[in-house]
Tab-separated table of C-alpha atoms in Angstrom:
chain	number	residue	atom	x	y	z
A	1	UNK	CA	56.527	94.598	83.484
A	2	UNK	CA	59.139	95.909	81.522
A	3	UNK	CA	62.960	96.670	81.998
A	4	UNK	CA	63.690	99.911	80.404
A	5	UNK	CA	67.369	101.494	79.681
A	6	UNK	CA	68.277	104.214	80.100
A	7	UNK	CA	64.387	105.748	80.709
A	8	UNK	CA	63.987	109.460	81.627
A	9	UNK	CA	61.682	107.798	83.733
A	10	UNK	CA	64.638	108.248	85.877
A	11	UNK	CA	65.832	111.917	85.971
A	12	UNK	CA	68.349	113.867	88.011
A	13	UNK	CA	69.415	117.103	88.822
A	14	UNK	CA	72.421	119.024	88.543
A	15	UNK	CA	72.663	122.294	89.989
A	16	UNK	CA	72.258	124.805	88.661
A	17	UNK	CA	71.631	122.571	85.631
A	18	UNK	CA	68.966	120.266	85.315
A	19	UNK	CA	70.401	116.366	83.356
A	20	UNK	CA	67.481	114.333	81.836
A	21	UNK	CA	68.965	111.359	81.880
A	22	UNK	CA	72.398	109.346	82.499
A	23	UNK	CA	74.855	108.440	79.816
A	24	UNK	CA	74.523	105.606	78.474
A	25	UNK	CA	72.794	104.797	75.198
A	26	UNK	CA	69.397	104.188	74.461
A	27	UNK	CA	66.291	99.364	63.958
A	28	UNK	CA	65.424	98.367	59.596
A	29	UNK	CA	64.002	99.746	56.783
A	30	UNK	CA	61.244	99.241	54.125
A	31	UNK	CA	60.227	101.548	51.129
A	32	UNK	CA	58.054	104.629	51.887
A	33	UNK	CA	54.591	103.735	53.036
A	34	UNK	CA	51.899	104.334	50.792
A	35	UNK	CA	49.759	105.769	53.620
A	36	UNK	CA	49.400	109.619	53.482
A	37	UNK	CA	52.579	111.184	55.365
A	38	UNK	CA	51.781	113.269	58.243
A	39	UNK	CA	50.979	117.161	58.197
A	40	UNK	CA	52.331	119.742	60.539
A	41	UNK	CA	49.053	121.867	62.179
A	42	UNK	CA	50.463	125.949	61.564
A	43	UNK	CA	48.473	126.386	65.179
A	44	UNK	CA	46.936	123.189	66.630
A	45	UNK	CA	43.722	123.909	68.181
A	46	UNK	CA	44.629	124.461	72.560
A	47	UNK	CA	43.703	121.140	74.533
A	48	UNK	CA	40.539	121.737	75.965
A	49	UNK	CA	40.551	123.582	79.247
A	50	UNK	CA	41.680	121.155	82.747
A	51	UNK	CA	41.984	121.090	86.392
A	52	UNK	CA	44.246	119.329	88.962
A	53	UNK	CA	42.098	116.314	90.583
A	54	UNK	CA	44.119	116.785	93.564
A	55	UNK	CA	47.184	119.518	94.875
A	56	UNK	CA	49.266	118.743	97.103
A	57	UNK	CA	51.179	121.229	98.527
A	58	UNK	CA	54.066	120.594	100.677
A	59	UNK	CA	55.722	122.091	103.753
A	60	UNK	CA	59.142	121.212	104.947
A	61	UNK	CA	61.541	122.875	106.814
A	62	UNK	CA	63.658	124.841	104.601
A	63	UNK	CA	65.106	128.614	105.254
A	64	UNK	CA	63.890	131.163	102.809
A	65	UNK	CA	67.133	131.912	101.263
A	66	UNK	CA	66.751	128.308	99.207
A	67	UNK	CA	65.764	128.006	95.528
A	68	UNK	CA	63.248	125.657	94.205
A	69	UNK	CA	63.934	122.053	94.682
A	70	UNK	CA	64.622	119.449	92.249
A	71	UNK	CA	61.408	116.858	92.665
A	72	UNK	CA	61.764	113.502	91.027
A	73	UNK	CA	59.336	110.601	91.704
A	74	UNK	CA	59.927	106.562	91.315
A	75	UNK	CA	56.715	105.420	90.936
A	76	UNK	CA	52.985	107.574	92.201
A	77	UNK	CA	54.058	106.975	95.981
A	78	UNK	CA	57.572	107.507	96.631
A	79	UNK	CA	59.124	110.693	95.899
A	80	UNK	CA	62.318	112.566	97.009
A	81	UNK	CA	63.091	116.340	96.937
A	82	UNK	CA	66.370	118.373	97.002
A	83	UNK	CA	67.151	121.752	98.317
A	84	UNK	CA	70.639	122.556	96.798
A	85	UNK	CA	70.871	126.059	95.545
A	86	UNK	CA	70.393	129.288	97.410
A	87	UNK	CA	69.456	132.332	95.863
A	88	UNK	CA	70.426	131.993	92.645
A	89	UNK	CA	73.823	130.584	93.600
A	90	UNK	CA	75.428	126.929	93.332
A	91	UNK	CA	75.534	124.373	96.474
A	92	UNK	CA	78.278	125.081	98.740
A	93	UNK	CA	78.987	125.831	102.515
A	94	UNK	CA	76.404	128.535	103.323
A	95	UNK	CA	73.845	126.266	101.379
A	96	UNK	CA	74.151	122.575	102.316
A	97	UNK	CA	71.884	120.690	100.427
A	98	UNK	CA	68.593	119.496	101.856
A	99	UNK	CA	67.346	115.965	101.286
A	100	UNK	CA	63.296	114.800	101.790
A	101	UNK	CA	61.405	111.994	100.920
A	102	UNK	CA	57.489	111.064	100.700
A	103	UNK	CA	55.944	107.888	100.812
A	104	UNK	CA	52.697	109.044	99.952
A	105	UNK	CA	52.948	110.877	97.408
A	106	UNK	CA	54.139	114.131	98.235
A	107	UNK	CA	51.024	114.218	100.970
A	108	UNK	CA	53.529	114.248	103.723
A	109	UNK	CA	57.583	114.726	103.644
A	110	UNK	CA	60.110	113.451	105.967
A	111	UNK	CA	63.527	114.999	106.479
A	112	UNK	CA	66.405	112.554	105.662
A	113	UNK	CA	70.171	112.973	106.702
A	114	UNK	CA	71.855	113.953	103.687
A	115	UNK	CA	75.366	112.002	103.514
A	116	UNK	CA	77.571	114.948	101.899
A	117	UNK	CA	75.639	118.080	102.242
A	118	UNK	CA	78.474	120.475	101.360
A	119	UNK	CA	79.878	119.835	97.902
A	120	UNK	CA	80.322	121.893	94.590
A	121	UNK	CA	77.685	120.292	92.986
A	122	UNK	CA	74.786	117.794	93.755
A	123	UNK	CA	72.600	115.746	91.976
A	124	UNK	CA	69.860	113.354	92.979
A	125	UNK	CA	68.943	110.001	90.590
A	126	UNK	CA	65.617	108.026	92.071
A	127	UNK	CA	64.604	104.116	90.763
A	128	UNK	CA	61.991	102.063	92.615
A	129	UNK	CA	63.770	100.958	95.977
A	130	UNK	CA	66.411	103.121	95.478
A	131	UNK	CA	67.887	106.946	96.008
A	132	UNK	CA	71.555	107.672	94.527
A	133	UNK	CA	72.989	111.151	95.544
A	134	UNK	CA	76.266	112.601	93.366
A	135	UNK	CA	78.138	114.830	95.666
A	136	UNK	CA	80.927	116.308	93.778
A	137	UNK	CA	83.841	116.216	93.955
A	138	UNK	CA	83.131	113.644	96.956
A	139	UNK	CA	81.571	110.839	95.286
A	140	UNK	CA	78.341	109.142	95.028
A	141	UNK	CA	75.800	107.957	98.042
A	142	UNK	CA	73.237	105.426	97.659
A	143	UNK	CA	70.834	104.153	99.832
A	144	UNK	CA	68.222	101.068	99.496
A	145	UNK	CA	66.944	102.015	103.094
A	146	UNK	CA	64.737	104.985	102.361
A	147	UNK	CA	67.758	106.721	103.288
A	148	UNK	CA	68.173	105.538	106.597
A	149	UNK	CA	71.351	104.615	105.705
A	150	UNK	CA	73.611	105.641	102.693
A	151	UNK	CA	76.866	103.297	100.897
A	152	UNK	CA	79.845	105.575	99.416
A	153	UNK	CA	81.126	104.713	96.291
A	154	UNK	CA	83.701	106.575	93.570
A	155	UNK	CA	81.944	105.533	90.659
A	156	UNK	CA	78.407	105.319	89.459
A	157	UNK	CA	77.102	102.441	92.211
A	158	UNK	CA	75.967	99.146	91.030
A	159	UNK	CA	72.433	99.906	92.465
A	160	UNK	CA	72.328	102.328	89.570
A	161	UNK	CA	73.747	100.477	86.985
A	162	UNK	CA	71.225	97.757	87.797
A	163	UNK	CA	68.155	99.479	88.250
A	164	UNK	CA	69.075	100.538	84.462
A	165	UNK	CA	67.811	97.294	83.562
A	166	UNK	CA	69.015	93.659	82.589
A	167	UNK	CA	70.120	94.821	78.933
A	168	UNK	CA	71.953	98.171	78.274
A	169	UNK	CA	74.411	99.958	75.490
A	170	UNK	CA	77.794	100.028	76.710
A	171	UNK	CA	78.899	103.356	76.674
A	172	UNK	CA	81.218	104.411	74.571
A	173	UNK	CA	81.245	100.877	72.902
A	174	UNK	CA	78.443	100.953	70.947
A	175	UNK	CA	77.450	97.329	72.103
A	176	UNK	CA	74.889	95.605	73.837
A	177	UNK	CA	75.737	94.396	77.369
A	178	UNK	CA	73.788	92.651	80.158
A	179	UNK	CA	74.456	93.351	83.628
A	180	UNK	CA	75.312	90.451	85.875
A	181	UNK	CA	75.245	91.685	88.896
A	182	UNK	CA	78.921	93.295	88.565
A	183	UNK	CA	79.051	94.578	85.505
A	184	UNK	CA	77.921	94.779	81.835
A	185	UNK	CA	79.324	92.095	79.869
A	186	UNK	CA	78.777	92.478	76.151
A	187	UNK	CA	76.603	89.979	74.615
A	188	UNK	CA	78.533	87.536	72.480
A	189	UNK	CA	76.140	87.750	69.452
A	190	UNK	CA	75.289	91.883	68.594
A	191	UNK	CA	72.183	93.050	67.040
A	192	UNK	CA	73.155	93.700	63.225
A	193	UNK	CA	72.587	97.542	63.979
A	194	UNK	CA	74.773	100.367	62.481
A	195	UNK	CA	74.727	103.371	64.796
A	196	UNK	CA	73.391	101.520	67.689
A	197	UNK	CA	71.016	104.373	70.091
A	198	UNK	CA	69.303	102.632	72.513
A	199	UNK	CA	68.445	98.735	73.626
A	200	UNK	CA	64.852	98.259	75.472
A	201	UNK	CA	63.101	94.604	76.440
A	202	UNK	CA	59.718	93.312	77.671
A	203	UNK	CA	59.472	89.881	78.968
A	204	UNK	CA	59.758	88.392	75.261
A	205	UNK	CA	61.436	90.864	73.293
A	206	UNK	CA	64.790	92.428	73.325
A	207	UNK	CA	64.898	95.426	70.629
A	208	UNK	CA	67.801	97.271	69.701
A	209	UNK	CA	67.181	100.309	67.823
A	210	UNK	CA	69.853	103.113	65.538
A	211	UNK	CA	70.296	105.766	63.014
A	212	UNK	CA	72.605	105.876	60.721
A	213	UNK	CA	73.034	108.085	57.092
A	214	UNK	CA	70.727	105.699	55.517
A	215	UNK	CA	68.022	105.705	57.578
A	216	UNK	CA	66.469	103.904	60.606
A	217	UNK	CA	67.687	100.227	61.686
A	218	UNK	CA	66.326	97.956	64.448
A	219	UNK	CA	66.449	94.011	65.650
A	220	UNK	CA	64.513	92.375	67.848
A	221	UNK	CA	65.530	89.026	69.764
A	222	UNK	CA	63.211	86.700	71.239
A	223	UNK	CA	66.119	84.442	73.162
A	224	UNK	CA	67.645	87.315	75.401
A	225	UNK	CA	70.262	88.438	73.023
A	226	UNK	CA	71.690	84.959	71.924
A	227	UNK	CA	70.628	85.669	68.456
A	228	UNK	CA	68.776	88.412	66.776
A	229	UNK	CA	66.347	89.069	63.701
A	230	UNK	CA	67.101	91.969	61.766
A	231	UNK	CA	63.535	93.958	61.433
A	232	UNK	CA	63.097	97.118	58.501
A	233	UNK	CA	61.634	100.170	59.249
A	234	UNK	CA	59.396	101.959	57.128
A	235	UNK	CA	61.465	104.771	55.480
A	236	UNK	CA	60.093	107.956	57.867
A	237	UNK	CA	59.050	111.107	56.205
A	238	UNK	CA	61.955	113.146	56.698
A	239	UNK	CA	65.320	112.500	58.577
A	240	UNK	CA	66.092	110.819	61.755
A	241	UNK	CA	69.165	111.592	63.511
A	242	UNK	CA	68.343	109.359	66.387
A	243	UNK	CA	65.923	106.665	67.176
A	244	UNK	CA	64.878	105.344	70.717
A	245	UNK	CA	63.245	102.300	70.992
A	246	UNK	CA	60.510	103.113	74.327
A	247	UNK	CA	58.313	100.613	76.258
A	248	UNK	CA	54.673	102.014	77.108
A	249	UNK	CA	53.328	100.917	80.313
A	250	UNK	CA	51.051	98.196	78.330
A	251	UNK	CA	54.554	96.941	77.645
A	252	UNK	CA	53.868	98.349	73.853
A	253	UNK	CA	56.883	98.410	72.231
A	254	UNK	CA	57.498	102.102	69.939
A	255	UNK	CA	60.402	103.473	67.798
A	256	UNK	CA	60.211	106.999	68.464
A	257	UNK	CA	62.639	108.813	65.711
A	258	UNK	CA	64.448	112.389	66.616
A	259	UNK	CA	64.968	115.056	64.422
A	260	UNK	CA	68.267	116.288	64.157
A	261	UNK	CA	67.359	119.409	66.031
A	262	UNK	CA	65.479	116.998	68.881
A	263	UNK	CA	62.566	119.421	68.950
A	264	UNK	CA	60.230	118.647	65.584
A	265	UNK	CA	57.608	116.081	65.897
A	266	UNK	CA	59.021	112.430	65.560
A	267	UNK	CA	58.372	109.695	63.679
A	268	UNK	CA	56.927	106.829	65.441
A	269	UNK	CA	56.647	103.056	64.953
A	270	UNK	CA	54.739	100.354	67.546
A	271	UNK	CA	55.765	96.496	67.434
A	272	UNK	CA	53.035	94.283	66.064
A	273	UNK	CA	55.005	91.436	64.762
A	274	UNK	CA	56.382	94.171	62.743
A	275	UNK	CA	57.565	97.385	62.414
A	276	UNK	CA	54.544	100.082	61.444
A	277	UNK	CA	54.331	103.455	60.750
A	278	UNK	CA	52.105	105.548	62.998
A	279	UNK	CA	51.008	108.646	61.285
A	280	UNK	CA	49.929	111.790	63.231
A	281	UNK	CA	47.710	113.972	61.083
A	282	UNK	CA	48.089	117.444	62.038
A	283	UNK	CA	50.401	117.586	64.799
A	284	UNK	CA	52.369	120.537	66.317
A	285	UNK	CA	55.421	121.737	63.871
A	286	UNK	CA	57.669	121.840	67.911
A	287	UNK	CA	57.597	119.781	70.747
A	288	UNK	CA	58.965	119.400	74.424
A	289	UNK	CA	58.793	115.600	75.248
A	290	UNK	CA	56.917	112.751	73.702
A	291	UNK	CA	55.787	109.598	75.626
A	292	UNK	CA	54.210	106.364	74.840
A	293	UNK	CA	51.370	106.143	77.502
A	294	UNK	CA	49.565	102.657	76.838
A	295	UNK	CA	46.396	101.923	74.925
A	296	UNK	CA	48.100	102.476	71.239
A	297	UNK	CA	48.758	106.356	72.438
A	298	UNK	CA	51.647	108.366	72.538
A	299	UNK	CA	51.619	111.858	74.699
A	300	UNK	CA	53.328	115.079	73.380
A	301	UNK	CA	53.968	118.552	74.987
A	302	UNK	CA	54.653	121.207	72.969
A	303	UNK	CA	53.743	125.128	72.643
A	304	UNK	CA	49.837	124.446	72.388
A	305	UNK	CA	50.240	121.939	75.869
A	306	UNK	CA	49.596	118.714	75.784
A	307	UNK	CA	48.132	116.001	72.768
A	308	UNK	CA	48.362	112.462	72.171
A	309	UNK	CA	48.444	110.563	69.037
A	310	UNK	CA	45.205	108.531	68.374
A	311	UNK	CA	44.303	106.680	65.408
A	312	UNK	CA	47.040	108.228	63.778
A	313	UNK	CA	45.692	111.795	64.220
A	314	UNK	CA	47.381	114.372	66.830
A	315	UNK	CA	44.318	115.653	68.904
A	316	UNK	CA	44.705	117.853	71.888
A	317	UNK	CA	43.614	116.461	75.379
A	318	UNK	CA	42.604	117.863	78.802
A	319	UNK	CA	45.445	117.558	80.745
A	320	UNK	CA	46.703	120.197	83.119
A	321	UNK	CA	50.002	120.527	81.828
A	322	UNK	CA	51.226	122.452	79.590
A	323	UNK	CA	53.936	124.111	77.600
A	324	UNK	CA	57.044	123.858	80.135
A	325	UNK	CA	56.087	120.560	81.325
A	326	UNK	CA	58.805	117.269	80.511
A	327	UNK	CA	56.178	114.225	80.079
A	328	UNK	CA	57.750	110.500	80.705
A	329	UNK	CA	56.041	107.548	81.978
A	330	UNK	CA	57.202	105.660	85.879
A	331	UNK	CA	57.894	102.424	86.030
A	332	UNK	CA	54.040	101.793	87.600
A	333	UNK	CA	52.595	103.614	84.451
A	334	UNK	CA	51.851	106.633	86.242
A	335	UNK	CA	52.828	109.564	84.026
A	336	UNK	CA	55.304	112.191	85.373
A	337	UNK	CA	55.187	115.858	84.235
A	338	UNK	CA	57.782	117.716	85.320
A	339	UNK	CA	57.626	121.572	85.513
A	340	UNK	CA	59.651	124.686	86.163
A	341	UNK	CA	58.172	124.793	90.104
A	342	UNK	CA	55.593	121.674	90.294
A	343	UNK	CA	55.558	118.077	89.404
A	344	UNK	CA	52.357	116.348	87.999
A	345	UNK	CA	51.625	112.947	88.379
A	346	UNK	CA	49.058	111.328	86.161
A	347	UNK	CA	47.473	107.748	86.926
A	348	UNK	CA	45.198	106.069	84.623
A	349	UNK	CA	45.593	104.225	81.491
A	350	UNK	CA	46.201	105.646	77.962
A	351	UNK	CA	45.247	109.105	78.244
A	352	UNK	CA	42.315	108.761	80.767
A	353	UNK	CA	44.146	109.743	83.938
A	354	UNK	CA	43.739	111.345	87.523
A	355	UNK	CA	45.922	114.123	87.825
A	356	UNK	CA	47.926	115.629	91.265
A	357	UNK	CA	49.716	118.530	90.982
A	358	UNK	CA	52.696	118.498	93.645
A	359	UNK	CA	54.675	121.715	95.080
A	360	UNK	CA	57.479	121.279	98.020
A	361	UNK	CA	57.993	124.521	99.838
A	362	UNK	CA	60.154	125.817	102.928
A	363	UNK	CA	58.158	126.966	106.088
């Protein structure tokens, strides 16, 4: 499988505001491609109509004066779920937060002891094997037991750090690192990247991946970082401001390019030997999230719901998700949509999937 830094795979909440990801960061070019650039669609025909497979709604014992609760999911079975507002209104002693977990797949919940209910803010980060809880201004709780029991620490726990993956960007460094065990030690050779965004590896190739004024950059190492190959990017239509390099569950490796206001439809490279340029014929001018699925495909939610690129054409699919829905992809392949009061897990491959629709709610 694939280690991935930094994935939003990996979400977490902070009340009352939701954080995609944690903070660490996530390659070069070749003249314009001669192959026709991509078109916006004014308004994209709507996906074709969809239902859930399967709902499963939840019951747990929560009082009524509790919001929503922030649902995040490790892989299609194991789940956790947070009750830590109330009525509108931040965490604090009249609303200690409420921790569950699922095994099943949000089937069945279990209540779990949460290790620093009262606190002025919580926040929950999930990895396979793994639950992390932020309590501020107490400190951070992590537990490798299904949270039978829970380790304190100040900072962010090496469990975290780790389940990041092997290779990561030091933050605020702008340098490669690989975690042994400890810590992140930067790699004695760096990849010749300007700008450096993200790093991401399979099991035979370590890609680094920026943006700088002059366009996209990216390297690729075959050794584990002891040396790297600088790799051009075909020049992308318009400007990057940042560029992610993104594993698919395939262990595809993409270049997925932001626009400087993080919302138009990116530009997108896949790994095949080479950097190339994957056109999407009339896609959506906005989008919510974008996701490399597996089978050459890359999801997208946007205003119109969901699409996927396929053969270099944006075509709208029949998922059950739609507009407010955050696609990314768990580390089992299943995809992960995450709503404004449901989570959706998809399982399949590419974009033929079984979809779940999942709802925790207080008796």
């Amino acid at each position: 499988m694939i280690d991935r830094v930094l994935r939003p795979v990996v979400a977490l909440l902070a009340v009352p505001a939701l954080v995609a990801c944690s903070a660490i960061g996530d390659i070069r070019r070749d003249p314009p491609s001669r192959s026709a650039s991509p078109t916006a669609a004014p308004v994209p025909a709507p996906p074709p109509s969809a239902r859930f497979d399967e709902v499963r709604a939840g019951r747990v014992a929560v009082a009524q004066r509790y919001d929503d609760p922030f649902v995040e999911f490790s892989d299609a079975a194991h789940g956790w779920a947070l009750f830590a507002s109330c009525d509108g209104h931040p965490p604090g002693r009249n609303c200690p937060a409420l921790l569950f977990s699922t095994l099943d797949g949000g089937r069945s919940w279990l209540t779990v002891r949460h290790p620093r209910p009262v606190a002025d803010n919580q926040q929950l980060y999930t990895a396979p094997g793994l639950v992390t809880l932020l309590a501020e201004p107490h400190g951070w709780y992590t537990s490798t037991d299904g949270g039978a029991s829970f380790v304190r620490t100040d900072g962010e726990p090496p469990a975290w750090r780790a389940a990041q993956g092997r290779f990561q960007v030091i933050e605020g460094t702008g340098r490669v690192g690989e975690w042994d065990g400890a810590a992140l030690r930067p790699l004695t050779v760096q990849p010749p990247v300007p700008e450096l965004n993200t790093v991401a590896s399979s099991t035979d190739l370590l890609v680094a991946a920026g943006a700088g004024d002059e366009g996209p950059y990216a390297a690729v190492s075959t050794d584990r970082g002891r040396s790297w190959q600088r790799t051009p990017v075909p020049a992308p239509d318009r400007t990057v401001a940042v560029l992610r390099a993104k594993v698919a569950p395939d262990s595809q490796v993409w270049l997925v390019g932001e626009r400087p206001d993080r919302m138009d439809f990116p530009a997108l490279w896949r790994w095949q030997g080479r950097w190339e340029s994957v056109p999407a014929q009339s896609y959506p001018s906005r989008i919510v999230s974008v996701a490399p699925i597996g089978a050459g495909r890359v999801a997208v939610t946007g205003p119109y719901g969901a699409g996927a690129v396929i053969d270099g054409r944006y075509t709208p699919v029949a998922w059950p998700v739609g507009p407010e829905h955050y696609l990314t992809t768990l580390d089992d392949g299943t995809v992960f949509a995450r709503g404004s009061t449901d989570v959706v897990l998809g399982a399949g491959v590419g974009t033929d999937r079984r979809w779940v629709r999942v709802t925790v709610e207080g008796d």
